[in-house]
Short mmCIF file of C-alpha atoms in Angstrom, two decimals:
data_model
loop_
_atom_site.label_atom_id
_atom_site.label_comp_id
_atom_site.label_asym_id
_atom_site.label_seq_id
_atom_site.Cartn_x
_atom_site.Cartn_y
_atom_site.Cartn_z
CA ILE J 1 -8.21 1.55 -70.84
CA TYR J 2 -7.91 0.63 -74.51
CA GLU J 3 -8.41 2.31 -77.85
CA SER J 4 -10.14 -0.03 -80.30
CA ARG J 5 -8.49 -0.61 -83.69
CA SER J 6 -10.90 -3.15 -85.17
CA VAL J 7 -14.36 -4.65 -84.89
CA MET J 8 -13.50 -7.91 -86.64
CA ARG J 9 -12.94 -10.83 -84.26
CA MET J 10 -9.47 -12.26 -84.87
CA THR J 11 -7.62 -15.28 -83.58
CA VAL J 12 -4.21 -14.85 -81.98
CA ASP J 13 -2.54 -16.44 -85.02
CA ASP J 14 -4.32 -14.09 -87.46
CA PHE J 15 -3.48 -11.15 -85.22
CA TRP J 16 0.22 -12.06 -85.21
CA LYS J 17 0.28 -12.38 -89.01
CA THR J 18 -1.30 -8.94 -89.36
CA TYR J 19 0.32 -7.03 -86.46
CA PRO J 20 3.69 -8.66 -85.68
CA PHE J 21 5.84 -6.57 -83.35
CA GLN J 22 3.20 -3.82 -83.19
CA PRO J 23 2.15 -2.10 -79.93
CA TYR J 24 -1.27 -3.76 -79.82
CA GLU J 25 -2.98 -6.47 -77.84
CA LEU J 26 -5.77 -8.82 -78.86
CA ILE J 27 -8.59 -8.85 -76.31
CA GLN J 28 -11.38 -11.36 -76.97
CA GLY J 29 -10.76 -11.12 -80.71
CA GLU J 30 -10.57 -7.32 -80.85
CA VAL J 31 -7.36 -5.46 -81.66
CA VAL J 32 -6.66 -2.76 -79.07
CA LYS J 33 -3.87 -0.34 -78.30
CA PRO J 34 -3.08 -0.01 -74.58
CA GLU J 35 -3.15 3.57 -73.37
CA THR J 36 0.01 5.34 -72.29
CA LEU J 37 -0.10 5.70 -68.52
CA GLY J 38 2.52 8.34 -67.75
CA PHE J 39 5.68 8.55 -65.68
CA ARG J 40 4.17 7.87 -62.24
CA TYR J 41 2.95 4.48 -63.41
CA SER J 42 6.05 3.69 -65.46
CA VAL J 43 8.24 4.18 -62.40
CA VAL J 44 6.26 1.56 -60.49
CA GLY J 45 6.52 -0.94 -63.36
CA MET J 46 10.26 -0.37 -63.70
CA LYS J 47 10.87 -0.80 -59.97
CA VAL J 48 8.85 -4.02 -59.83
CA GLU J 49 10.70 -5.31 -62.90
CA ALA J 50 14.09 -4.52 -61.31
CA LYS J 51 13.19 -6.25 -58.02
CA LEU J 52 11.82 -9.30 -59.82
CA ILE J 53 14.88 -9.54 -62.10
CA GLU J 54 17.21 -9.36 -59.08
CA PHE J 55 15.37 -12.19 -57.31
CA VAL J 56 14.86 -14.42 -60.36
CA GLU J 57 18.51 -14.15 -61.38
CA ARG J 58 19.77 -14.79 -57.86
CA TYR J 59 17.87 -18.09 -57.70
CA GLU J 60 18.07 -18.88 -61.46
CA LEU J 61 14.30 -19.34 -61.69
CA GLY J 62 13.60 -18.27 -65.27
CA GLU J 63 13.24 -14.96 -67.13
CA VAL J 64 11.59 -11.59 -66.45
CA PHE J 65 10.23 -9.50 -69.32
CA GLY J 66 9.00 -5.96 -69.82
CA SER J 67 5.84 -4.96 -71.64
CA ASN J 68 7.05 -5.90 -75.13
CA ASN J 69 6.22 -9.56 -74.68
CA GLY J 70 2.88 -11.02 -75.79
CA TYR J 71 1.27 -14.05 -74.15
CA ARG J 72 -1.48 -16.17 -75.64
CA LEU J 73 -4.18 -16.50 -73.00
CA SER J 74 -6.81 -18.02 -75.28
CA GLN J 75 -7.56 -18.46 -78.97
CA TYR J 76 -8.76 -14.84 -79.08
CA THR J 77 -6.65 -13.11 -76.42
CA LEU J 78 -3.00 -12.04 -76.47
CA ARG J 79 -1.94 -9.74 -73.64
CA SER J 80 1.30 -7.90 -72.89
CA PRO J 81 1.57 -7.29 -69.15
CA ARG J 82 3.74 -4.44 -67.87
CA VAL J 83 6.13 -7.00 -66.32
CA SER J 84 6.06 -10.78 -66.51
CA PHE J 85 7.95 -13.85 -65.38
CA ILE J 86 8.23 -17.29 -66.95
CA SER J 87 9.87 -20.26 -65.28
CA ASN J 88 12.75 -22.28 -66.67
CA GLU J 89 10.27 -25.08 -67.29
CA LYS J 90 8.19 -22.91 -69.64
CA TRP J 91 11.32 -21.45 -71.24
CA GLN J 92 12.09 -24.94 -72.58
CA HIS J 93 8.82 -24.88 -74.57
CA ILE J 94 9.63 -21.77 -76.59
CA THR J 95 10.00 -22.84 -80.22
CA HIS J 96 9.69 -19.49 -82.02
CA PRO J 97 11.81 -16.85 -80.26
CA TYR J 98 10.55 -14.04 -82.54
CA SER J 99 6.86 -14.56 -81.89
CA TYR J 100 4.41 -14.27 -79.03
CA LEU J 101 4.63 -16.87 -76.28
CA PRO J 102 2.02 -19.62 -76.72
CA PHE J 103 1.35 -19.88 -72.98
CA PRO J 104 0.50 -17.53 -70.10
CA PRO J 105 3.19 -16.04 -67.85
CA ASP J 106 3.70 -17.51 -64.39
CA ILE J 107 3.51 -14.00 -62.95
CA ALA J 108 1.87 -11.01 -64.68
CA VAL J 109 2.23 -7.47 -63.35
CA GLU J 110 -0.15 -4.68 -64.34
CA VAL J 111 -0.06 -1.03 -63.25
CA MET J 112 -3.50 0.59 -63.29
CA THR J 113 -4.90 4.10 -63.09
CA LEU J 114 -7.96 5.07 -61.06
CA ASP J 115 -10.12 5.37 -64.18
CA ILE J 116 -10.01 1.60 -64.66
CA SER J 117 -12.97 0.10 -62.82
CA ASP J 118 -12.62 -2.70 -60.27
CA GLN J 119 -14.82 -4.81 -62.56
CA ALA J 120 -12.44 -4.28 -65.51
CA ILE J 121 -9.44 -5.14 -63.32
CA ARG J 122 -11.09 -8.36 -62.11
CA LYS J 123 -11.93 -9.30 -65.71
CA ILE J 124 -8.31 -8.82 -66.83
CA CYS J 125 -7.01 -10.84 -63.88
CA ALA J 126 -9.55 -13.60 -64.53
CA GLN J 127 -8.26 -13.92 -68.10
CA TYR J 128 -4.73 -14.49 -66.82
CA ILE J 129 -5.77 -16.88 -64.05
CA ARG J 130 -8.06 -18.95 -66.33
CA ALA J 131 -5.19 -19.27 -68.81
CA GLY J 132 -2.87 -20.64 -66.10
CA THR J 133 -1.02 -17.63 -64.69
CA GLN J 134 -0.11 -18.35 -61.06
CA TYR J 135 -0.08 -14.74 -59.81
CA VAL J 136 -1.32 -11.40 -61.15
CA TRP J 137 -0.08 -8.34 -59.30
CA VAL J 138 -2.14 -5.21 -59.87
CA PHE J 139 -0.43 -2.04 -58.70
CA GLN J 140 -2.53 1.08 -58.17
CA PRO J 141 -0.06 3.85 -57.27
CA ASP J 142 -2.80 6.44 -56.71
CA LEU J 143 -4.28 4.24 -53.98
CA GLN J 144 -0.84 3.27 -52.61
CA GLN J 145 -1.77 -0.38 -52.94
CA MET J 146 -1.22 -3.62 -54.78
CA THR J 147 -3.61 -6.55 -55.11
CA ASN J 148 -2.31 -10.08 -55.50
CA TYR J 149 -4.63 -12.32 -57.54
CA SER J 150 -3.70 -15.97 -57.27
CA ARG J 151 -4.74 -19.37 -58.50
CA HIS J 152 -4.30 -20.56 -54.90
CA GLU J 153 -6.31 -18.07 -52.85
CA ASN J 154 -8.69 -15.12 -52.94
CA PRO J 155 -7.36 -11.70 -54.01
CA ARG J 156 -5.47 -9.91 -51.27
CA VAL J 157 -4.83 -6.17 -51.02
CA PHE J 158 -1.46 -4.94 -49.78
CA ARG J 159 -0.68 -1.37 -48.71
CA ARG J 160 2.57 0.52 -49.25
CA SER J 161 3.79 -0.46 -45.75
CA ASP J 162 3.21 -4.20 -46.37
CA TYR J 163 5.49 -6.97 -47.61
CA LEU J 164 4.42 -9.36 -50.34
CA ARG J 165 5.47 -12.94 -49.62
CA LEU J 166 4.74 -15.85 -51.95
CA PRO J 167 5.85 -19.02 -50.17
CA LYS J 168 4.03 -21.25 -52.68
CA TRP J 169 6.14 -19.71 -55.47
CA HIS J 170 9.44 -19.38 -53.61
CA PRO J 171 9.97 -19.47 -49.82
CA GLU J 172 12.60 -16.69 -49.94
CA PHE J 173 10.56 -14.18 -51.95
CA ILE J 174 9.76 -10.94 -50.12
CA LEU J 175 8.83 -7.68 -51.84
CA PRO J 176 8.62 -4.60 -49.60
CA LEU J 177 5.97 -2.54 -51.35
CA MET J 178 7.51 0.69 -50.07
CA ASP J 179 10.41 -0.12 -52.43
CA VAL J 180 8.17 0.01 -55.51
CA LEU J 181 5.18 2.22 -54.69
CA PRO J 182 6.15 5.90 -54.73
CA LYS J 183 5.68 8.11 -51.70
CA PRO J 184 2.61 10.29 -52.02
CA ARG J 185 3.59 13.59 -53.64
CA ARG J 186 1.78 16.75 -54.49
CA PHE J 187 2.18 18.08 -58.00
CA ASN J 188 1.54 21.70 -59.04
#
């Protein structure tokens, strides 16, 4: 999933001094460049981002970001999820608007390919959850599914025909997965 750029263990602060505004993440002290996933996966991320923006703006809940935003998950980990949400409450704690965010997102969205193992996915989600992220949504377009990892309950798999509801986050939130997961298509 990642191409390594360094073997030296760095802190998030050292990383930001060395690689500000660069397309890298810091994973357990190692600088990595996320792989480019391709259009099929980008479409899913964009659709989820659009749906989340629409809902968050309607209820004035906070802000939704694309993948250019870094979040400090620990002293040695800074991740940039494909889509993320932070609440108005967290927004008030931003002191440096041109830096990474010193806290985890409330919701992190990742779009994964089949070559990423279930073990690797669980490890990524555990990093978010341990840091304080409330929900991690992992979309796997090739499997026509999404898994919701939560601080409140065990991971739950949703299929393309399902609806994601998060009453503990907001009672009105409903995401029809058929709106964001592409129909199966054959490519030549």
